Short mmCIF file of C-alpha atoms in Angstrom, two decimals:
data_model
loop_
_atom_site.label_atom_id
_atom_site.label_comp_id
_atom_site.label_asym_id
_atom_site.label_seq_id
_atom_site.Cartn_x
_atom_site.Cartn_y
_atom_site.Cartn_z
CA MET I 1036 0.00 0.00 0.00
CA ILE I 1037 1.16 3.52 -0.83
CA VAL I 1038 0.69 6.75 1.13
CA LYS I 1039 0.94 10.05 -0.74
CA ILE I 1040 2.68 13.00 0.87
CA GLY I 1041 1.90 15.70 -1.63
CA ASN I 1042 3.24 14.25 -4.87
CA ILE I 1043 5.58 11.80 -3.13
CA SER I 1044 4.72 8.10 -2.77
CA VAL I 1045 5.76 6.27 0.42
CA ARG I 1046 5.26 2.57 1.11
CA LYS I 1047 3.05 1.97 4.14
CA THR I 1048 5.57 0.09 6.27
CA ALA I 1049 7.77 2.15 8.63
CA VAL I 1050 9.75 5.36 8.22
CA LEU I 1051 12.89 6.63 9.95
CA ALA I 1052 12.51 9.54 12.35
CA PRO I 1053 14.81 12.57 12.25
CA MET I 1054 17.32 12.26 15.09
CA ALA I 1055 19.94 14.95 15.64
CA GLY I 1056 23.39 13.53 16.27
CA VAL I 1057 22.24 10.03 15.33
CA ALA I 1058 20.56 9.75 11.92
CA ASP I 1059 23.42 10.90 9.71
CA ARG I 1060 23.80 9.60 6.16
CA ALA I 1061 25.48 6.35 7.22
CA TYR I 1062 22.66 5.65 9.68
CA ARG I 1063 19.99 6.52 7.12
CA LEU I 1064 21.54 4.27 4.49
CA MET I 1065 21.68 1.34 6.91
CA CYS I 1066 18.00 1.77 7.78
CA LYS I 1067 17.09 2.20 4.11
CA LYS I 1068 18.96 -0.98 3.20
CA TYR I 1069 16.86 -2.92 5.71
CA GLY I 1070 13.54 -1.53 4.55
CA ALA I 1071 12.82 1.99 5.89
CA SER I 1072 10.38 3.39 3.32
CA TYR I 1073 11.10 7.08 3.94
CA LEU I 1074 13.90 9.02 5.60
CA VAL I 1075 14.17 12.40 7.30
CA SER I 1076 17.46 14.24 7.76
CA GLU I 1077 18.91 15.48 11.01
CA MET I 1078 17.40 18.86 11.80
CA VAL I 1079 19.12 21.88 10.27
CA SER I 1080 18.93 25.45 11.53
CA ALA I 1081 17.01 27.70 9.11
CA LYS I 1082 18.94 30.71 10.36
CA GLY I 1083 22.24 28.82 10.08
CA ILE I 1084 21.52 28.00 6.44
CA CYS I 1085 20.72 31.64 5.71
CA TYR I 1086 24.07 32.65 7.15
CA SER I 1087 25.88 30.14 4.92
CA ASP I 1088 26.58 27.63 7.64
CA ARG I 1089 29.55 25.57 6.46
CA LYS I 1090 27.71 22.33 7.26
CA THR I 1091 24.72 23.14 5.03
CA ALA I 1092 25.78 20.93 2.11
CA GLU I 1093 26.67 18.03 4.38
CA LEU I 1094 23.31 18.17 6.18
CA CYS I 1095 21.06 18.98 3.21
CA THR I 1096 22.43 16.81 0.41
CA VAL I 1097 20.04 14.04 -0.58
CA THR I 1098 21.57 11.07 -2.40
CA ASP I 1099 19.56 8.89 -4.78
CA LYS I 1100 19.92 5.88 -2.46
CA GLU I 1101 18.12 7.78 0.30
CA ARG I 1102 14.99 8.78 -1.63
CA PRO I 1103 12.25 9.46 -0.80
CA MET I 1104 13.76 11.74 1.83
CA ALA I 1105 12.88 14.96 3.62
CA VAL I 1106 15.27 17.65 4.80
CA GLN I 1107 14.18 18.89 8.22
CA LEU I 1108 14.51 22.53 9.23
CA PHE I 1109 13.98 24.25 12.57
CA GLY I 1110 13.50 27.90 13.32
CA SER I 1111 11.17 30.47 14.85
CA ASP I 1112 11.11 33.17 12.17
CA PRO I 1113 8.87 32.90 9.07
CA ASP I 1114 11.20 34.99 6.90
CA PHE I 1115 14.29 32.97 7.75
CA MET I 1116 12.30 29.77 7.17
CA ALA I 1117 11.18 30.97 3.74
CA GLU I 1118 14.73 31.84 2.74
CA ALA I 1119 16.12 28.58 4.12
CA VAL I 1120 13.61 26.57 2.10
CA LYS I 1121 14.75 28.31 -1.10
CA ILE I 1122 18.36 27.42 -0.31
CA VAL I 1123 17.53 23.79 0.56
CA LEU I 1124 15.62 23.34 -2.70
CA GLN I 1125 18.99 23.49 -4.48
CA TYR I 1126 19.67 20.04 -2.97
CA SER I 1127 16.45 18.60 -4.47
CA PRO I 1128 14.79 17.17 -1.35
CA ASP I 1129 11.60 15.18 -1.92
CA VAL I 1130 9.98 16.88 1.08
CA ILE I 1131 10.71 19.81 3.40
CA ASP I 1132 9.94 18.96 7.03
CA ILE I 1133 9.70 21.53 9.83
CA ASN I 1134 10.61 20.54 13.37
CA MET I 1135 8.11 21.76 15.95
CA GLY I 1136 8.71 18.93 18.40
CA CYS I 1137 12.36 18.97 19.51
CA PRO I 1138 12.43 19.30 23.33
CA VAL I 1139 16.09 20.16 23.93
CA PRO I 1140 16.68 23.51 25.69
CA LYS I 1141 19.14 24.95 23.15
CA VAL I 1142 16.43 24.68 20.46
CA VAL I 1143 13.42 25.52 22.64
CA ASN I 1144 15.15 28.58 24.10
CA THR I 1145 15.34 30.11 20.61
CA GLY I 1146 11.57 29.77 20.27
CA ALA I 1147 11.91 26.85 17.85
CA GLY I 1148 11.19 23.13 18.18
CA SER I 1149 8.48 22.27 20.68
CA ALA I 1150 8.36 25.90 21.91
CA LEU I 1151 6.13 26.45 18.87
CA MET I 1152 3.50 24.21 20.46
CA LYS I 1153 2.82 27.26 22.67
CA ASP I 1154 2.27 29.58 19.70
CA VAL I 1155 -0.06 28.07 17.11
CA LYS I 1156 -0.31 31.36 15.21
CA LEU I 1157 3.45 31.64 14.75
CA ALA I 1158 3.68 27.94 13.88
CA SER I 1159 1.08 28.51 11.16
CA GLU I 1160 2.93 31.54 9.80
CA ILE I 1161 6.21 29.59 9.63
CA THR I 1162 4.49 26.73 7.82
CA GLU I 1163 2.74 29.05 5.38
CA SER I 1164 5.98 30.85 4.54
CA ALA I 1165 7.73 27.51 3.94
CA VAL I 1166 4.90 26.27 1.70
CA LYS I 1167 5.04 29.45 -0.42
CA SER I 1168 8.79 29.06 -0.92
CA ALA I 1169 8.68 25.32 -1.55
CA GLY I 1170 6.61 25.47 -4.74
CA ASN I 1171 5.58 21.92 -5.66
CA VAL I 1172 7.78 20.32 -2.98
CA PRO I 1173 5.55 19.11 -0.10
CA VAL I 1174 6.02 20.67 3.35
CA THR I 1175 5.37 18.53 6.43
CA VAL I 1176 5.59 19.34 10.14
CA LYS I 1177 6.61 17.24 13.15
CA ILE I 1178 4.89 18.14 16.42
CA ARG I 1179 4.34 16.77 19.93
CA SER I 1180 1.11 16.14 21.81
CA GLY I 1181 1.55 19.50 23.54
CA TRP I 1182 3.87 21.61 25.68
CA ASP I 1183 2.89 19.91 28.94
CA SER I 1184 0.09 17.78 30.37
CA VAL I 1185 -2.05 20.86 30.99
CA HIS I 1186 -1.70 22.05 27.39
CA ILE I 1187 -2.40 19.11 25.08
CA ASN I 1188 -3.10 20.91 21.81
CA ALA I 1189 -1.89 18.61 19.02
CA VAL I 1190 -5.35 18.57 17.41
CA GLU I 1191 -5.59 22.36 17.30
CA MET I 1192 -2.02 22.56 16.04
CA ALA I 1193 -2.48 19.93 13.32
CA LYS I 1194 -5.66 21.59 11.99
CA ALA I 1195 -3.91 24.96 11.84
CA LEU I 1196 -0.92 23.45 10.03
CA GLU I 1197 -3.21 21.75 7.52
CA ASP I 1198 -4.93 25.10 6.89
CA SER I 1199 -1.47 26.63 6.35
CA GLY I 1200 -0.70 24.17 3.56
CA ALA I 1201 1.15 21.31 5.29
CA SER I 1202 0.99 18.08 3.26
CA ALA I 1203 1.33 15.82 6.32
CA VAL I 1204 1.89 16.02 10.06
CA ALA I 1205 3.98 13.72 12.23
CA VAL I 1206 2.91 13.45 15.87
CA HIS I 1207 5.15 12.27 18.70
CA GLY I 1208 2.73 11.25 21.42
CA ARG I 1209 4.61 12.93 24.25
CA THR I 1210 4.58 16.46 25.63
CA ARG I 1211 7.68 18.61 25.64
CA ASP I 1212 8.13 18.26 29.39
CA GLN I 1213 8.11 14.46 29.07
CA PHE I 1214 11.10 14.57 26.73
CA TYR I 1215 11.39 10.79 26.07
CA SER I 1216 10.11 9.48 29.41
CA GLY I 1217 6.84 7.75 30.17
CA LYS I 1218 4.63 6.28 27.48
CA ALA I 1219 3.63 7.89 24.20
CA ASP I 1220 -0.05 8.83 24.11
CA ARG I 1221 -1.63 7.03 21.16
CA ASP I 1222 -5.06 8.46 21.82
CA ILE I 1223 -3.94 11.99 20.96
CA ILE I 1224 -2.51 10.69 17.68
CA ARG I 1225 -5.87 9.05 16.93
CA GLN I 1226 -7.61 12.35 17.68
CA VAL I 1227 -5.30 14.18 15.26
CA LYS I 1228 -5.97 11.57 12.57
CA ASN I 1229 -9.71 12.05 13.01
CA ALA I 1230 -9.40 15.83 12.84
CA VAL I 1231 -7.40 16.36 9.63
CA ASN I 1232 -7.52 15.21 6.03
CA ILE I 1233 -3.76 15.13 5.41
CA PRO I 1234 -1.63 12.04 6.23
CA VAL I 1235 -0.72 11.58 9.89
CA ILE I 1236 2.58 9.94 10.82
CA ALA I 1237 2.62 8.38 14.30
CA ASN I 1238 5.79 8.38 16.40
CA GLY I 1239 6.63 7.01 19.85
CA ASP I 1240 7.57 3.66 21.42
CA VAL I 1241 7.64 1.58 18.25
CA THR I 1242 10.38 -1.04 18.56
CA ASP I 1243 9.18 -4.08 16.59
CA VAL I 1244 6.50 -5.33 14.24
CA LYS I 1245 3.99 -5.85 17.06
CA SER I 1246 4.21 -2.29 18.37
CA CYS I 1247 4.14 -1.00 14.79
CA LEU I 1248 0.92 -2.87 14.00
CA ASP I 1249 -0.55 -1.77 17.33
CA MET I 1250 0.25 1.84 16.42
CA TYR I 1251 -1.46 1.53 13.05
CA GLU I 1252 -4.51 -0.14 14.58
CA SER I 1253 -4.95 2.05 17.66
CA THR I 1254 -4.43 5.41 15.92
CA GLY I 1255 -5.58 4.83 12.34
CA CYS I 1256 -2.41 6.66 11.27
CA ASP I 1257 -1.16 6.64 7.69
CA LEU I 1258 2.49 5.89 8.49
CA VAL I 1259 4.48 4.78 11.53
CA MET I 1260 7.78 6.51 12.36
CA ILE I 1261 10.57 4.80 14.30
CA GLY I 1262 13.28 6.70 16.17
CA ARG I 1263 15.05 5.23 19.19
CA GLY I 1264 13.70 1.77 18.36
CA SER I 1265 16.16 1.68 15.48
CA TYR I 1266 19.26 2.27 17.65
CA GLY I 1267 21.62 -0.55 16.70
CA ASN I 1268 18.59 -2.18 15.13
CA PRO I 1269 18.06 -1.42 11.43
CA PHE I 1270 16.56 -4.91 11.36
CA VAL I 1271 13.32 -3.51 12.79
CA PHE I 1272 12.56 -2.12 9.34
CA GLU I 1273 13.21 -5.49 7.73
CA GLU I 1274 10.89 -7.18 10.23
CA ILE I 1275 8.08 -4.72 9.48
CA ASP I 1276 8.68 -4.75 5.74
CA ALA I 1277 8.58 -8.56 5.73
CA HIS I 1278 5.21 -8.54 7.48
CA PHE I 1279 3.62 -6.13 5.03
CA ASN I 1280 5.00 -8.04 2.06
CA GLY I 1281 4.10 -11.51 3.31
CA ARG I 1282 7.69 -12.67 3.72
CA GLU I 1283 9.15 -14.74 6.53
CA TYR I 1284 11.38 -12.74 8.86
CA ILE I 1285 14.38 -14.46 10.42
CA PRO I 1286 15.90 -12.39 13.26
CA PRO I 1287 19.68 -11.90 13.01
CA ASP I 1288 21.89 -14.00 15.25
CA ILE I 1289 24.78 -12.44 17.13
CA SER I 1290 27.27 -13.06 14.32
CA GLU I 1291 25.00 -11.28 11.84
CA LYS I 1292 24.45 -8.39 14.23
CA MET I 1293 28.17 -7.87 14.66
CA ARG I 1294 28.72 -8.16 10.90
CA VAL I 1295 26.16 -5.38 10.33
CA MET I 1296 27.65 -3.31 13.15
CA LEU I 1297 31.04 -3.45 11.42
CA GLU I 1298 29.45 -2.60 8.07
CA HIS I 1299 27.84 0.43 9.73
CA ILE I 1300 31.18 1.51 11.20
CA ARG I 1301 32.90 1.17 7.80
CA LEU I 1302 30.19 3.37 6.30
CA ILE I 1303 30.70 6.01 8.99
CA ILE I 1304 34.45 6.05 8.36
CA SER I 1305 34.10 6.14 4.56
CA MET I 1306 31.66 9.06 4.68
CA SER I 1307 33.62 11.10 7.19
CA GLU I 1308 36.08 13.80 6.23
CA LYS I 1309 37.81 13.20 9.55
CA THR I 1310 40.63 10.80 10.36
CA GLU I 1311 39.71 7.21 11.16
CA GLU I 1312 40.33 7.86 14.85
CA LEU I 1313 37.97 10.86 14.95
CA ALA I 1314 35.36 9.07 12.84
CA MET I 1315 35.49 6.22 15.36
CA HIS I 1316 34.45 8.66 18.07
CA GLU I 1317 31.18 9.07 16.16
CA ALA I 1318 30.91 5.30 15.62
CA ARG I 1319 31.30 4.41 19.29
CA LYS I 1320 27.70 4.95 20.38
CA HIS I 1321 26.40 3.06 17.36
CA ALA I 1322 28.66 0.10 18.15
CA SER I 1323 27.41 0.02 21.73
CA TRP I 1324 23.76 0.02 20.63
CA TYR I 1325 24.25 -3.13 18.55
CA MET I 1326 25.30 -4.92 21.75
CA ASN I 1327 22.29 -3.95 23.85
CA GLY I 1328 20.41 -6.73 25.60
CA TYR I 1329 23.07 -9.41 25.49
CA TYR I 1330 24.96 -11.18 28.27
CA GLY I 1331 27.86 -9.05 29.48
CA SER I 1332 26.86 -6.17 27.22
CA ALA I 1333 27.37 -3.47 29.87
CA LYS I 1334 31.11 -4.19 30.03
CA PHE I 1335 31.46 -4.41 26.26
CA ARG I 1336 29.45 -1.27 25.65
CA GLY I 1337 31.81 0.52 28.00
CA ARG I 1338 34.71 -0.73 25.89
CA CYS I 1339 32.97 0.58 22.75
CA TYR I 1340 33.52 4.09 24.07
CA GLN I 1341 37.27 3.50 24.01
CA LEU I 1342 37.44 2.45 20.35
CA SER I 1343 39.86 4.45 18.23
CA SER I 1344 40.30 2.26 15.13
CA TYR I 1345 38.30 -0.09 12.93
CA ALA I 1346 40.69 -2.92 13.77
CA GLU I 1347 39.82 -2.51 17.45
CA ALA I 1348 36.12 -2.69 16.59
CA GLU I 1349 36.70 -5.95 14.67
CA LYS I 1350 38.53 -7.45 17.62
CA LEU I 1351 35.83 -6.36 20.06
CA ALA I 1352 33.10 -7.83 17.85
CA GLU I 1353 34.94 -11.17 17.72
CA GLU I 1354 35.26 -11.25 21.51
CA PHE I 1355 31.58 -10.37 21.92
CA ILE I 1356 30.50 -13.15 19.55
CA SER I 1357 32.71 -15.65 21.39
CA LEU I 1358 31.21 -14.65 24.73
CA GLN I 1359 27.65 -15.17 23.49
CA LEU I 1360 28.44 -18.48 21.79
CA SER I 1361 30.23 -19.77 24.90
CA ARG I 1362 26.95 -19.57 26.78
CA GLY I 1363 25.36 -22.04 24.37
#
């Protein structure tokens, strides 16, 4: 089944959430390889782009292997947003996404991210300015359920964004003050879906095919978005894709997980302009995530944060496999 975001077609399986400091190109390509049907970039500052931020090309470039893909912008000024969209269009994104859900203080304190949940009028103006600049490129918006438990306004927000020209809205079922704690509220996502006519993308607590299907069923959403559930686990997309395409899914054993971990690390190194040692600093957290949930993983994950070369990662993976196999 296909979901249309403006003029873009997305398979109704699972999509990768935008995650700053995590979902770089190497991460996106790994998730795409295993079945993610749609990708969103790390968030990029609209104001930074307008001031010729040196990282603009790195963050906004969309490769053919990543399509369909959105470039996500954040900002609190309609004029800067409009100008940033014009600049980003040079990189031919399939979709422009606007972040109105990020809870981190350095974003919120600028009036961007989830701070916009407190100002529906400004959020609408930002969206409208982006839509006008984007031409025939769809504009989507990612929001939260509200600012806090007293101000749950995702429905009001989503309706206003639709009226401003948004082609879809993604809803993370948590308030800003929850950050990533507690449980995502699926009922508010269902309410949003019932209130708007554009596609609704549901986000929060999806970690496997069961929770993905539960999200589809309980909210009626058009697409399910996976963020932290993909940490060290691109296989979650393969599991979901297999279900929707009637294929058998065979979970990876420890040897396969470590093989994919090393492939991911090689991709990080090959795509980095830094030395291998500095690129390994970025790879460390990813390596540790692939080891989550196994016997002795706490010790090994600690060792991941000492890695300074690919050869060391290979050796660590071999030791980790041996430890798991020794337990029968």
